[in-house]
Coordinates of C-alpha atoms in Angstrom, one line a residue:
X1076 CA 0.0 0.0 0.0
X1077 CA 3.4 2.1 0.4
X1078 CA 4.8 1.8 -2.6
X1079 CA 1.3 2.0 -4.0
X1080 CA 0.7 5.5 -2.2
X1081 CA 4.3 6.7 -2.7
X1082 CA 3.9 6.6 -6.8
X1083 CA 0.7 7.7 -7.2
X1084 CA 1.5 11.1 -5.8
X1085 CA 5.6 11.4 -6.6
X1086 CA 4.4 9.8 -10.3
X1087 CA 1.0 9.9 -11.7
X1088 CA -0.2 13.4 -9.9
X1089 CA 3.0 15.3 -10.8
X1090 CA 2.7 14.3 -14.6
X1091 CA -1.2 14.8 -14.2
X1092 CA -0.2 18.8 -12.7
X1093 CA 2.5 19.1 -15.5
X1094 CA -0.7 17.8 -18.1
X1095 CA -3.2 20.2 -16.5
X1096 CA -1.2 23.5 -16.0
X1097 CA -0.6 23.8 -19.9
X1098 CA -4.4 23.4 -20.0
X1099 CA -4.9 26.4 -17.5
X1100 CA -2.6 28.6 -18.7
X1101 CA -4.0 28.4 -22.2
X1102 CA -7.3 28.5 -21.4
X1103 CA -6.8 31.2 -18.9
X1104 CA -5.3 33.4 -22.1
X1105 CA -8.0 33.3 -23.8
X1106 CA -10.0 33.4 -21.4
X1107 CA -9.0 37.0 -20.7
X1108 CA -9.0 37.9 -24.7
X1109 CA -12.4 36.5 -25.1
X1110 CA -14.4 37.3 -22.1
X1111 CA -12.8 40.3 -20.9
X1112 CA -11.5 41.8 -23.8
X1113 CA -10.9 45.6 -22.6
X1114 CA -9.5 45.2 -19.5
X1115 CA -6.1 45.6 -18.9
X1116 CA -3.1 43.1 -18.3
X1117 CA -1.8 43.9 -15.0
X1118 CA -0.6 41.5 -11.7
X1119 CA -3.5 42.0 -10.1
X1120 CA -5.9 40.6 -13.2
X1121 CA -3.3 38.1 -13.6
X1122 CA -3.2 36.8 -9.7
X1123 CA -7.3 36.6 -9.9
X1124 CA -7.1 34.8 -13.5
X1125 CA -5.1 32.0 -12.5
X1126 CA -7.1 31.9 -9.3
X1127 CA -10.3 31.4 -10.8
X1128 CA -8.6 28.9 -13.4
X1129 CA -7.1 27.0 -10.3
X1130 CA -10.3 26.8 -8.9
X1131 CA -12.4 25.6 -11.2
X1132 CA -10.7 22.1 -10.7
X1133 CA -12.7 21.7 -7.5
X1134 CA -15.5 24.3 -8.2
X1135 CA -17.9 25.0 -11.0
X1136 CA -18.3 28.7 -11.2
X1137 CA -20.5 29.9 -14.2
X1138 CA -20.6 34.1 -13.0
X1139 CA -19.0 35.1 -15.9
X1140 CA -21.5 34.0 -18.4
X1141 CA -24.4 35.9 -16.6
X1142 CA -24.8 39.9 -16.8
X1143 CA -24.8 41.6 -13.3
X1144 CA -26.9 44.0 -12.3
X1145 CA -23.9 46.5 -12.1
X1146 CA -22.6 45.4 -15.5
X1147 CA -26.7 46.2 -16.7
X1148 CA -25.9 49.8 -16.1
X1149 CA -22.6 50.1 -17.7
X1150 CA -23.6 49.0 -20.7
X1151 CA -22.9 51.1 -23.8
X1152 CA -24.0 49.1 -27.3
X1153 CA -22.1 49.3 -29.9
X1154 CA -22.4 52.7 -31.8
X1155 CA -22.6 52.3 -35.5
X1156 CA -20.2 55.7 -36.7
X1157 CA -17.0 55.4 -34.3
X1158 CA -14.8 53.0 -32.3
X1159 CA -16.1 51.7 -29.3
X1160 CA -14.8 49.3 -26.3
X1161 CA -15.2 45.5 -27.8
X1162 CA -16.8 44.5 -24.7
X1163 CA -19.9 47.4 -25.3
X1164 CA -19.4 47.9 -21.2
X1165 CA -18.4 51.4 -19.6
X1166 CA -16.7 48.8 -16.8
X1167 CA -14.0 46.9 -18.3
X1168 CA -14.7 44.3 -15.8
X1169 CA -17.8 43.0 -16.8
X1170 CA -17.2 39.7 -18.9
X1171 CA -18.5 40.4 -22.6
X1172 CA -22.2 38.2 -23.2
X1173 CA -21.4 36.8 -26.5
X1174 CA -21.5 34.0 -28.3
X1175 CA -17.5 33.3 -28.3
X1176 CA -17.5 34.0 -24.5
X1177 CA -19.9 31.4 -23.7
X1178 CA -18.4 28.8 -25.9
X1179 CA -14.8 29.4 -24.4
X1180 CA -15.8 29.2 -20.9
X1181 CA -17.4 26.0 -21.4
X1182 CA -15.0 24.3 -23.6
X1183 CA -12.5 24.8 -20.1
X1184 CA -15.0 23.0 -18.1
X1185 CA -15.9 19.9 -20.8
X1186 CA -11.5 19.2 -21.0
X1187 CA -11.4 20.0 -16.9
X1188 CA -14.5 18.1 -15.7
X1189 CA -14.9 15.4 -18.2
X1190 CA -11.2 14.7 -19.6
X1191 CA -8.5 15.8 -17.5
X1192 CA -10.1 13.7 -14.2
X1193 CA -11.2 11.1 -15.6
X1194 CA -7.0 10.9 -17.2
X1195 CA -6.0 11.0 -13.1
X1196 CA -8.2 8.0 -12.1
X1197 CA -7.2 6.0 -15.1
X1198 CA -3.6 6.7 -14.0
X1199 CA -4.2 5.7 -10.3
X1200 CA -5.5 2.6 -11.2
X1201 CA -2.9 1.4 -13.4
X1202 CA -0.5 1.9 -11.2
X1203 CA -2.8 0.2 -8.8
X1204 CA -2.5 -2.6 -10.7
X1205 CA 0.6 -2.6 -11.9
X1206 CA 1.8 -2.4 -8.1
X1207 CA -0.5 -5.6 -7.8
X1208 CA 0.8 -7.3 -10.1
X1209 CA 4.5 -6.7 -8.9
X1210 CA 3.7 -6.9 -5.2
X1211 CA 5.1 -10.6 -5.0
X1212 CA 8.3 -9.5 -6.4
X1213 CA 8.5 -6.3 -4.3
X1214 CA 7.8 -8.2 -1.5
X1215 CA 10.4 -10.9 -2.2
X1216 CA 13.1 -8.3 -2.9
X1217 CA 12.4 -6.5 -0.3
X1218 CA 13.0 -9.3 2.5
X1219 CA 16.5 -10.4 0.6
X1220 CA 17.1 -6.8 1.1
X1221 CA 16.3 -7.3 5.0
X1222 CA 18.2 -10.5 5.1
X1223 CA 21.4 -9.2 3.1
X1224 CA 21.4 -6.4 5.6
X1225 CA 20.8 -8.3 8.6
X1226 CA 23.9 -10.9 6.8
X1227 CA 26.4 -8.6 6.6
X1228 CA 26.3 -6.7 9.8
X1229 CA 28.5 -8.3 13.0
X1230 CA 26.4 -10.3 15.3
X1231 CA 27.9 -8.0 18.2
X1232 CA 26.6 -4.9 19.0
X1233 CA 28.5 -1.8 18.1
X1234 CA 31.2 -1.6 20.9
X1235 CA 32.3 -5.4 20.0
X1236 CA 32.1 -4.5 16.4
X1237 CA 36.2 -4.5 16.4
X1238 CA 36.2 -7.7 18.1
X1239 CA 34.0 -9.7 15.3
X1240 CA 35.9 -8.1 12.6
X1241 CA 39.7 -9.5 14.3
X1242 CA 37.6 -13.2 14.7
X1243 CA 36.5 -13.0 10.6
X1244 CA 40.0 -12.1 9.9
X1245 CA 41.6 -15.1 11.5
X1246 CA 39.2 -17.6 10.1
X1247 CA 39.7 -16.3 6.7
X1248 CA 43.2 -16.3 7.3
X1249 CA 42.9 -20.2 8.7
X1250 CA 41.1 -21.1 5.3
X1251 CA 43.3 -20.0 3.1
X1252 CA 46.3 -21.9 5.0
X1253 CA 44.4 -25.1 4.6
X1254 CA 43.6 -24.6 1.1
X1255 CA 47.5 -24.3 0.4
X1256 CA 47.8 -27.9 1.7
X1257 CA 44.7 -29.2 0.3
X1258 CA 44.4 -32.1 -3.0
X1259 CA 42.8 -31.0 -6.2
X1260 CA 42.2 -33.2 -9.1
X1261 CA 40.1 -30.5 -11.2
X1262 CA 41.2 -31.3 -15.2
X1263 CA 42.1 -27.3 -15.0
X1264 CA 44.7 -27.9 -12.6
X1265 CA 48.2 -28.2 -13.4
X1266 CA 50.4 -31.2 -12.8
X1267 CA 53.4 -29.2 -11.6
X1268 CA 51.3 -27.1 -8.5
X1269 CA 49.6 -30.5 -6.8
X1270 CA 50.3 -28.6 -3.8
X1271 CA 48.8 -25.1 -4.3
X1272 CA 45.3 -24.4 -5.2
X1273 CA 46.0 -22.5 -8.3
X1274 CA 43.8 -22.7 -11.5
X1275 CA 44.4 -22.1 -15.3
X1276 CA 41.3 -21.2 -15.9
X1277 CA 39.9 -19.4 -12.9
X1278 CA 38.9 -20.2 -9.2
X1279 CA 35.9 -22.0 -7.5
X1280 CA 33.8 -19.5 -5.1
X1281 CA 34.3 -20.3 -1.3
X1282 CA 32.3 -18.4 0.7
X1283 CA 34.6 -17.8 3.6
X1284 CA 31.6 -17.2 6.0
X1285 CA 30.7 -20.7 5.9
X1286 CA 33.1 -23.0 7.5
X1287 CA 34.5 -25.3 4.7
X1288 CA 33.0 -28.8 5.8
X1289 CA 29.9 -27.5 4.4
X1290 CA 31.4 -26.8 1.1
X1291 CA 32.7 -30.1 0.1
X1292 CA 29.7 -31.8 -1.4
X1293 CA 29.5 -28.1 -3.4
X1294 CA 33.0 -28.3 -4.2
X1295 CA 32.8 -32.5 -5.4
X1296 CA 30.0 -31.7 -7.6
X1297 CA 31.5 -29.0 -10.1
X1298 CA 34.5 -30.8 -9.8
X1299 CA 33.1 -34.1 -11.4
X1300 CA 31.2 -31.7 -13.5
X1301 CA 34.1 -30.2 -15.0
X1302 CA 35.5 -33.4 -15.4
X1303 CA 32.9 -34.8 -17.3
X1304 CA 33.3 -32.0 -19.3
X1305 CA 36.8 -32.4 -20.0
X1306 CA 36.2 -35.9 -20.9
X1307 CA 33.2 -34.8 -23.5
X1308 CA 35.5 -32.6 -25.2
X1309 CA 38.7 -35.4 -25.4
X1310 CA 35.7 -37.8 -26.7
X1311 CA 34.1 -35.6 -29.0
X1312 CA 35.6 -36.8 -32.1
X1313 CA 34.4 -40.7 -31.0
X1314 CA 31.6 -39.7 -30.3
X1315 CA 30.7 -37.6 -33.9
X1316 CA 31.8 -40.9 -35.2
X1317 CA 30.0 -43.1 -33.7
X1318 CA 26.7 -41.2 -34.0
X1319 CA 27.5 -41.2 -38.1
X1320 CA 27.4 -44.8 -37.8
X1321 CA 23.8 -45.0 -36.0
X1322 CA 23.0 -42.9 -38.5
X1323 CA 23.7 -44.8 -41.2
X1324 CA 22.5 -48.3 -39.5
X1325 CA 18.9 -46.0 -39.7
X1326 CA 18.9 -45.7 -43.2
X1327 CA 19.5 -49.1 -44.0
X1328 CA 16.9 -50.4 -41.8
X1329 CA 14.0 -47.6 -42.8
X1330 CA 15.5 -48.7 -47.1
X1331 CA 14.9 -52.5 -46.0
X1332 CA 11.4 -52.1 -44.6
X1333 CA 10.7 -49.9 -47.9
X1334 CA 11.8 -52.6 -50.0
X1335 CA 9.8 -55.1 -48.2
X1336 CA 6.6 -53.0 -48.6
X1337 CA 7.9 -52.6 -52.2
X1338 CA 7.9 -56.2 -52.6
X1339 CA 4.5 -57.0 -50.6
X1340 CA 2.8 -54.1 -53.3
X1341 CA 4.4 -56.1 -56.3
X1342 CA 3.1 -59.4 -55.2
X1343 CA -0.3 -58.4 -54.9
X1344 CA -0.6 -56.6 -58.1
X1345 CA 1.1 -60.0 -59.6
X1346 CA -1.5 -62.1 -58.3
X1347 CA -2.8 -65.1 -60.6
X1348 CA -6.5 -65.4 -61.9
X1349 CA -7.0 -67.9 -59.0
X1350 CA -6.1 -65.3 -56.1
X1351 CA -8.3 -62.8 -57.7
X1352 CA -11.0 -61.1 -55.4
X1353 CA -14.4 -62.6 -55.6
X1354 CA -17.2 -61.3 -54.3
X1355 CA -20.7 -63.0 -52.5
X1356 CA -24.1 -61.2 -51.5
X1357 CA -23.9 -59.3 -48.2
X1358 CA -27.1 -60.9 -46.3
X1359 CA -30.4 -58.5 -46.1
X1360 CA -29.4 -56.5 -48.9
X1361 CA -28.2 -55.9 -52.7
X1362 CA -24.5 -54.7 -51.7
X1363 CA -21.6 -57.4 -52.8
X1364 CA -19.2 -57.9 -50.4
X1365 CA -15.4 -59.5 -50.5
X1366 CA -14.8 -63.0 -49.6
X1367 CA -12.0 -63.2 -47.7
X1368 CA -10.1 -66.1 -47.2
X1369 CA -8.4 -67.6 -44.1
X1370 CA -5.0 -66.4 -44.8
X1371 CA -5.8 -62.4 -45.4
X1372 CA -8.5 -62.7 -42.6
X1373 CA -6.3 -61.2 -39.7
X1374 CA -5.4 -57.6 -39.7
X1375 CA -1.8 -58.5 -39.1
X1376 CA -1.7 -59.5 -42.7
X1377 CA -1.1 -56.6 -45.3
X1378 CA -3.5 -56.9 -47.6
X1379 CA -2.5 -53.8 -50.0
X1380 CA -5.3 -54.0 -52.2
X1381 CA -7.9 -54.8 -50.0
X1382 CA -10.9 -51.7 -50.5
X1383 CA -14.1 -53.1 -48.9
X1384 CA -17.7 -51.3 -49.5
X1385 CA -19.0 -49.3 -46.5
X1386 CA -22.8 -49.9 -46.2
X1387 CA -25.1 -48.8 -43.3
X1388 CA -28.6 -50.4 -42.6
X1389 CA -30.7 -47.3 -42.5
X1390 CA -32.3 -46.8 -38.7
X1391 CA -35.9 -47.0 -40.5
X1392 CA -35.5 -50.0 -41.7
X1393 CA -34.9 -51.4 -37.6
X1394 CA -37.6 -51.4 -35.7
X1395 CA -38.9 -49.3 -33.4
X1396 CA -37.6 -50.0 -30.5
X1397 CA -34.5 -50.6 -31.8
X1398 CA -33.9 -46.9 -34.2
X1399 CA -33.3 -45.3 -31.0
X1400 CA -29.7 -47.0 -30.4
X1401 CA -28.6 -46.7 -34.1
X1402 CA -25.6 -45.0 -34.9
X1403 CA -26.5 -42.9 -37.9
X1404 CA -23.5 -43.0 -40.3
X1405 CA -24.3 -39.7 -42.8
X1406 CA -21.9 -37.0 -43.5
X1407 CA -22.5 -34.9 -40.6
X1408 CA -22.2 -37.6 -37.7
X1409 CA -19.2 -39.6 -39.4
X1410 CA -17.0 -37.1 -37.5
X1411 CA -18.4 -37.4 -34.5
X1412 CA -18.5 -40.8 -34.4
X1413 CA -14.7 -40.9 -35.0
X1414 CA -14.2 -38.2 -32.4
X1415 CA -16.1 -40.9 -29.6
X1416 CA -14.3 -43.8 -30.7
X1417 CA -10.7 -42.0 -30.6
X1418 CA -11.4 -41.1 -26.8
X1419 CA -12.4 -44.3 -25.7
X1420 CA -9.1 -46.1 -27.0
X1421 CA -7.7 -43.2 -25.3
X1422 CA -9.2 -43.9 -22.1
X1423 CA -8.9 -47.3 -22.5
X1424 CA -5.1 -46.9 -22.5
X1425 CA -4.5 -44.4 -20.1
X1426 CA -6.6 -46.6 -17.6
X1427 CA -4.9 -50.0 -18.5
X1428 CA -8.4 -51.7 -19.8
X1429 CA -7.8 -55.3 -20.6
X1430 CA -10.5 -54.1 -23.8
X1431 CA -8.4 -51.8 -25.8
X1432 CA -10.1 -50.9 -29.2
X1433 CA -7.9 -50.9 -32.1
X1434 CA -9.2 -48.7 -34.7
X1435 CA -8.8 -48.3 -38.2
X1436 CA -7.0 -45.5 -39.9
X1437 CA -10.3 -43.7 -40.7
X1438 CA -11.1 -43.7 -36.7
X1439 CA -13.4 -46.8 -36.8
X1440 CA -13.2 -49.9 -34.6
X1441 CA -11.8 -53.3 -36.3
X1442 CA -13.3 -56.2 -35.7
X1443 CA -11.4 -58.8 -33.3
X1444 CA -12.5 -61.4 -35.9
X1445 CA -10.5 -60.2 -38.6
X1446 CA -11.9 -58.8 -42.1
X1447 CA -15.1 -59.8 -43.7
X1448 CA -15.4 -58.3 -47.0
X1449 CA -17.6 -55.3 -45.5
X1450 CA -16.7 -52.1 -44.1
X1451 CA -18.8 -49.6 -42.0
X1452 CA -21.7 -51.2 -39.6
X1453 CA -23.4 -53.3 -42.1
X1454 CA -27.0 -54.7 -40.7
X1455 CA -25.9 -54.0 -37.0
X1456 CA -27.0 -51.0 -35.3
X1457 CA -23.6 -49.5 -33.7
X1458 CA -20.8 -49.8 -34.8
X1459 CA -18.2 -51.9 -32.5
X1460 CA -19.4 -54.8 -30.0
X1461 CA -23.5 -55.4 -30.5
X1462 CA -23.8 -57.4 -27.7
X1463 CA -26.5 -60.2 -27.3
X1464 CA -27.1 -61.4 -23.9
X1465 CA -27.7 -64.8 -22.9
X1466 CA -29.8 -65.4 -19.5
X1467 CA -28.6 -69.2 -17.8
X1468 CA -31.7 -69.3 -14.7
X1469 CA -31.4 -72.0 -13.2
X1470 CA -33.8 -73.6 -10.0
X1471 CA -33.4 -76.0 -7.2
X1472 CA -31.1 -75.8 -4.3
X1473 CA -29.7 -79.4 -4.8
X1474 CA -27.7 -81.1 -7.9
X1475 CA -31.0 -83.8 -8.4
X1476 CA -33.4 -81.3 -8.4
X1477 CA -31.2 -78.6 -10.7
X1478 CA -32.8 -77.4 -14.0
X1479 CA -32.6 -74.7 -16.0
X1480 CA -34.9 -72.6 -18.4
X1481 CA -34.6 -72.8 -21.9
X1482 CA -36.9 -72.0 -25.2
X1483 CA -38.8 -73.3 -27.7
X1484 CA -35.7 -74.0 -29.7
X1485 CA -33.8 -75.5 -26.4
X1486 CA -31.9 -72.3 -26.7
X1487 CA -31.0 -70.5 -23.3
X1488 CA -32.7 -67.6 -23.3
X1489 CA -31.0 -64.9 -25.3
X1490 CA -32.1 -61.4 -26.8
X1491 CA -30.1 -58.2 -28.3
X1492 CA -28.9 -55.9 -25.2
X1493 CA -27.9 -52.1 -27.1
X1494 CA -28.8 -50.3 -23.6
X1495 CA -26.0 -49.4 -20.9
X1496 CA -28.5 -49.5 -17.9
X1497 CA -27.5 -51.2 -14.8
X1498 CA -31.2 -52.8 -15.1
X1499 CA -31.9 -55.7 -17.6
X1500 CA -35.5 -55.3 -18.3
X1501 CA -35.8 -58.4 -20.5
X1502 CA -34.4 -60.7 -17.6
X1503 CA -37.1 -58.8 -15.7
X1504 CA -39.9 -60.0 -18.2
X1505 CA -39.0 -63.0 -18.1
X1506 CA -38.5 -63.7 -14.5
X1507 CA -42.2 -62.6 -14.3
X1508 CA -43.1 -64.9 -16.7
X1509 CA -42.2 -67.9 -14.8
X1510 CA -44.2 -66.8 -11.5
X1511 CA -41.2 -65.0 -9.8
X1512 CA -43.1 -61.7 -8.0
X1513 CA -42.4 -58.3 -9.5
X1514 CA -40.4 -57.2 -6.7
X1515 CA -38.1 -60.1 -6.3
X1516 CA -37.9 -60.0 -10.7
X1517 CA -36.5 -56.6 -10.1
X1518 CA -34.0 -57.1 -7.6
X1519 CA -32.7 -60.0 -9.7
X1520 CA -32.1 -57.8 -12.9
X1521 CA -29.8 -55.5 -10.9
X1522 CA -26.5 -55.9 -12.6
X1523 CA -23.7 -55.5 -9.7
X1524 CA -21.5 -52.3 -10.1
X1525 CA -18.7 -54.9 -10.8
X1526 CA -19.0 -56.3 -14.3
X1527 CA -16.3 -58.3 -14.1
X1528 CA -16.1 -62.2 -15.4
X1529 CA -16.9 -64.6 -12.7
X1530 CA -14.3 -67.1 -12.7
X1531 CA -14.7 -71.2 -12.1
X1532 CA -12.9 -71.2 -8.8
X1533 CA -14.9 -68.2 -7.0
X1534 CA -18.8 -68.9 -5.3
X1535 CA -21.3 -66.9 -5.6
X1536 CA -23.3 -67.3 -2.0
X1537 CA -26.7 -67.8 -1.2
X1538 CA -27.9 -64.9 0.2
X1539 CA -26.4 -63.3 -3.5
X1540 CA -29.2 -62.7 -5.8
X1541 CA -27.3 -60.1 -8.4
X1542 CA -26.9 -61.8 -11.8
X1543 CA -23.1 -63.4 -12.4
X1544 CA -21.3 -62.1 -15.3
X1545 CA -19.8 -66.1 -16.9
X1546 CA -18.1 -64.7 -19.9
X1547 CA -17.9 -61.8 -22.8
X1548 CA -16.8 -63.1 -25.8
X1549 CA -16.9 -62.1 -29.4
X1550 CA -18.8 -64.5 -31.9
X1551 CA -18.6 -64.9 -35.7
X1552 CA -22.0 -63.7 -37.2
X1553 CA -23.1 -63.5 -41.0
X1554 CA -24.2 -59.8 -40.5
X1555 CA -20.8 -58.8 -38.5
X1556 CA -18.8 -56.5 -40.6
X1557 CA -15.1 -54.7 -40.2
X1558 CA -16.3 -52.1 -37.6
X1559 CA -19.2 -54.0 -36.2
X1560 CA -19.2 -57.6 -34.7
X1561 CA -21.7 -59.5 -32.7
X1562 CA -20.0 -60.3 -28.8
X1563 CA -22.1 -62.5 -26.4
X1564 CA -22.7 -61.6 -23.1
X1565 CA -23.6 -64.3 -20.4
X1566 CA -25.1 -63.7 -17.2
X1567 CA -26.3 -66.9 -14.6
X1568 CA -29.3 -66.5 -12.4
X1569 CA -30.1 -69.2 -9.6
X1570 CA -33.7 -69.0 -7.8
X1571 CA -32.9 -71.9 -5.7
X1572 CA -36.1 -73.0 -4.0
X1573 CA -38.1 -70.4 -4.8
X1574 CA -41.5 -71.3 -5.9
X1575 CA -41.8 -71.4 -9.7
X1576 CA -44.1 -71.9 -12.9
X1577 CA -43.5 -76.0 -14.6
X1578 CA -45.8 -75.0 -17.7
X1579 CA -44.5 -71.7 -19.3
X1580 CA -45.9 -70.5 -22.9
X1581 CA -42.8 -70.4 -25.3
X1582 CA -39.7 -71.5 -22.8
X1583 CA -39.7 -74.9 -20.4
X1584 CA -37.7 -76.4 -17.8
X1585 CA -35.0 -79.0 -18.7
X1586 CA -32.9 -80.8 -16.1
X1587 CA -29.3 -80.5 -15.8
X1588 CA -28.5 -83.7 -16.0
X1589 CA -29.9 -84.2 -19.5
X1590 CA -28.8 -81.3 -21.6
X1591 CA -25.9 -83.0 -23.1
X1592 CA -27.2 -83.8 -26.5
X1593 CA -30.1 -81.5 -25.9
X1594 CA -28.4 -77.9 -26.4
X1595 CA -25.4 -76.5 -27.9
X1596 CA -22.2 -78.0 -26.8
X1597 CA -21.1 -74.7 -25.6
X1598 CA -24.2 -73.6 -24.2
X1599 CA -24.0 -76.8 -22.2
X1600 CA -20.4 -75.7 -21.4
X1601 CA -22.3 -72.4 -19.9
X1602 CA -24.6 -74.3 -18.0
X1603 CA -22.3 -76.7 -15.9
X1604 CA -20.2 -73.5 -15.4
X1605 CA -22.8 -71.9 -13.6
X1606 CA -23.8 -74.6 -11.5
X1607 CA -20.4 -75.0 -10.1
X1608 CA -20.3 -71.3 -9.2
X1609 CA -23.6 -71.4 -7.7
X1610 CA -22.2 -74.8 -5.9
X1611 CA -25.6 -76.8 -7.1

C-alpha cells in the first residue's frame, strides 16, 4: 500500500499537474482575450485569472457568463459611426455576453471536468494494478534486502564491532592456509602445482563465511562436473563418429522395410486369376461384399489391395424400439463418431483396460474377428461390440433337483442388449413370466456395479441374488462387418427353491443332468459353469 501510495502522488499526480497546468494557462489566455476583452493586463488581473482557473478544478463557477446588475448599467451598445470598447461595457470588468464568450468558458469545463479527471483516475489505477501485479516481487526483494542487511552486519553490538571483525580475519586467514595444503584433481589444474590451489582457468567460489566442511559436497559436484566436461571434449571426435554410424545403420533399416513393402505391393498386383477377389451377396441387402479367405483374414496380414464397400442399414428400416440406439452413419455424424471412438481407446489406454479398441486408420473400430469383405456397420446398429445377452436361470437348491430354463428351440434364453443400464429389463420379463413376484424379478435384474467375469474357482453365496457375469466373448456372425461384430454376453441367475411356474408359454424347464445332446455343446459348457459357481 506504500509503494502504492508513494507513486501515485511522486508519479501519476505530478505528470497529471504538469498535463493540467498547460491546459490552464492556455485556457486562462484566452479566457481573458475572449471574455474580458478591454481590460487591462496587469498583476492583479493576472493573480485573480489564475485563481479562478485553479479553482475551477474543485469548483464549478459559471458568474461570468451571466450579466450583473452592475454590468446592466454600464452597458454602452455598440455605436454604429465610431470606435467603441469590444466588450460594449463602460466597466471593463464585466465579462462580454457573447457568443465566443460562452463557448470558451465551457470548452475549459468539458476538457477539466470530463477529460483531464477522468485521465488522473485511469492513471491511479494502473499503477494500482501494476503495483498488484509486482507486489510478490516487491515483496520478495524487499525481505533479501532485510536478510542481506541483517547478513552482513556483525552479530555483536556496536562496541564489540572491532572484536567480530579480528575473529572474521583469522578464520579467513585459517582457510586460506588449509587450502595451500589441500588435494585437487580438477582437469584445470596443473600437474606441476599439486600442492597449491591454483587454477588455469579461474577459481571455485568459497564463501569464507561458511566453515568449509559445508562446502565439500558443493565443491565434489563442479568438480566431477568439470571433469565430465573435460572428458566430453577429449571424446568428442568418438563420439561424432560413432553417432554417423547409427545414422547410417537408420537408413539401411528404414530402405529394407521400404523394400519389403515394395515387394509385398508387387506381389499383390502379380496375383494369378485364382487369387483374384471374388465377391458374394452381403445378407439382407443388394450390396456385394469380399470374400475373404483364411489367410488375409487377420489384420496383421497386409492386404494392399484390399478396399471393402461401407454400407449402413438405415435406422428406419430397424424397428422401433431398436432406431433409438442406431448409430447414424451420414456426412454430418461420421466425425463425431470418430471423435467418440478415438477417446475411448484413449481412455482405454491411459486406464490399463484389458479391452483396448484398435481402430482403423479412418477412426473406426476393427473387428477382433479379422476382415469380412464389408466395411462400415453393415445390418448391425452401432458400430463396434452389438452385444447379445444370454440369461442361464437356473432352479433348485440341490444337484437332483437342478434345472434350468430354456426355449422353444432349447436355446437359453437370449435377446439383443444395445442399452447401458445397470437394469436388464428383458431378464425382468421373463422372470415374471415364470411366476417370480415383481419385486423379487426386479432385484434380480440388478447388474452388480462390478461387471467383471466370474471365474470357475470363486462362489457366488446364497444370500447373492445379483446376476453373475460367466463370460464376454466375441462370436462370428453372418451380419458382422469390419467395424461392427456381434460379442455374447452371459449372465447366470439361480432361484434356488423359490417357488416357480413348470408350464411356461414359449420356454420350459430342462434338467441338468440331461442337456448333453439337448443344447449346444457350448451352451451346455455355460450351464455346468454356472452350477459350479452357484455350488448346485
Amino acid at each position: 500500500m506504500i509503494v502504492r501510495v508513494k507513486l501515485m502522488l511522486l508519479r501519476d499526480f505530478t505528470n497529471f499537474l504538469f498535463m493540467i497546468a498547460l491546459v490552464m494557462l492556455s485556457s486562462a489566455v484566452a479566457i481573458q482575450a475572449v471574455v474580458f476583452p478591454d481590460r487591462p493586463v496587469t498583476i492583479e488581473v493576472l493573480r485573480k485569472t489564475m485563481s479562478w482557473i485553479w479553482l475551477s478544478l474543485f469548483t464549478t463557477d459559471l458568474s461570468n457568463l451571466s450579466e450583473s446588475e452592475t454590468c446592466r448599467k454600464s452597458f454602452l451598445g455598440a455605436p454604429k459611426q465610431y470606435c467603441n470598447l469590444v466588450g460594449q461595457y463602460a466597466n471593463n470588468a464585466c465579462p462580454a455576453q457573447s457568443l465566443p464568450a460562452y463557448l470558451i468558458i465551457i470548452e475549459y469545463f468539458v476538457i477539466l471536468k470530463l477529460l483531464l479527471w477522468p485521465i488522473l483516475f485511469a492513471f491511479f489505477s494502473k499503477t494500482a494494478k501494476n503495483v498488484d501485479d509486482e507486489a510478490d516481487k516487491i515483496w520478495r526483494f524487499q525481505l533479501y534486502s532485510l536478510a542481506e542487511d541483517f547478513r552482513l552486519r556483525p552479530p555483536l553490538p556496536p562496541p564489540f564491532t572491532l572484536l567480530c571483525i579480528l575473529c572474521s580475519a583469522c578464520c579467513t586467514f585459517t582457510n586460506t592456509i588449509n587450502a595451500f595444503f589441500s588435494e585437487c584433481d580438477h582437469p584445470d589444474f596443473e600437474s606441476r602445482d599439486k600442492n597449491r590451489t591454483i587454477w588455469r582457468f579461474g577459481s571455485i567460489y568459497r564463501n569464507p563465511s561458511v566453515p568449509f566442511k559445508k562446502n565439500e559436497f558443493v565443491n565434489s559436484f563442479w568438480r566431477k562436473l568439470s571433469m565430465e566436461q573435460w572428458k566430453n571434449t577429449e571424446q568428442k571426435q568418438k563420439t561424432t563418429t560413432n553417432k554417423t554410424e547409427l545414422q547410417e545403420l537408420h537408413n539401411i533399416h528404414n530402405h529394407i522395410r521400404m523394400m519389403t513393402l515394395r515387394d509385398s505391393y508387387e506381389k499383390s498386383g502379380s496375383r494369378k486369376a485364382s487369387e483374384l477377389q471374388f465377391f458374394e451377396k452381403y445378407p439382407e441387402s443388394s450390396i456385394m461384399k469380399i470374400s475373404v479367405n483364411l489367410i488375409s483374414k487377420p489384420w496383421a496380414v497386409l492386404v494392399p489391395r484390399y478396399n471393402p464397400p461401407f454400407y449402413c442399414k438405415p435406422a428406419e428400416e430397424f424397428y422401433a424400439d431398436v432406431q433409438k440406439y442406431v448409430d447414424i452413419a451420414t456426412e454430418q455424424n461420421v466425425g463425431e463418431l470418430k471423435r467418440i471412438w478415438r477417446s475411448r481407446q484413449a481412455n482405454d489406454v491411459t486406464s490399463n483396460s484389458e479391452k483396448c479398441w484398435k481402430l482403423s486408420a479412418a477412426g473406426f473400430p476393427l473387428n477382433p474377428n479379422g476382415r469380412t469383405g464389408m466395411a462400415g456397420r453393415g445390418n448391425h446398429p452401432r458400430f463396434g461390440a452389438n452385444r447379445r445377452c444370454y440369461y442361464i436361470v437356473l432352479s433348485g437348491g440341490v444337484e437332483a433337483q437342478c434345472q434350468v430354463l430354456v426355449d422353444s428351440k432349447k436355446n437359453i434364453p437370449n435377446e439383443w442388449h444395445l442399452e447401458n443400464s445397470s437394469k436388464d429389463e428383458h431378464l425382468t420379463s421373463i422372470l415374471k413370466m415364470i411366476g417370480v413376484s415383481d419385486s423379487d424379478a426386479h432385484m434380480f435384474s440388478m447388474r452388480r456395479l462390478d461387471s467383471s467375469i466370474v471365474t470357475a474357482d470363486k462362489r457366488i453365496p446364497s444370500n447373492d441374488t445379483s446376476p453373475a457375469h460367466l463370460a464376454s466373448e466375441v462370436a462370428e456372425n453372418e451380419n458382422d462387418t469390419d467395424n461392427a461384430w456381434t460379442e455374447h454376453d452371459v449372465w447366470a441367475i439361480s432361484l434356488r427353491e423359490r417357488r416357480i411356474l413348470t408350464t411356461i408359454i414359449g420356454y420350459s424347464w430342462l434338467p441338468t443332468s440331461a442337456i448333453r445332446g439337448t443344447i449346444l455343446p457350448w451352451q451346455a459348457d455355460l450351464v455346468f459353469r454356472a452350477k459350479t459357481i452357484y455350488g448346485l
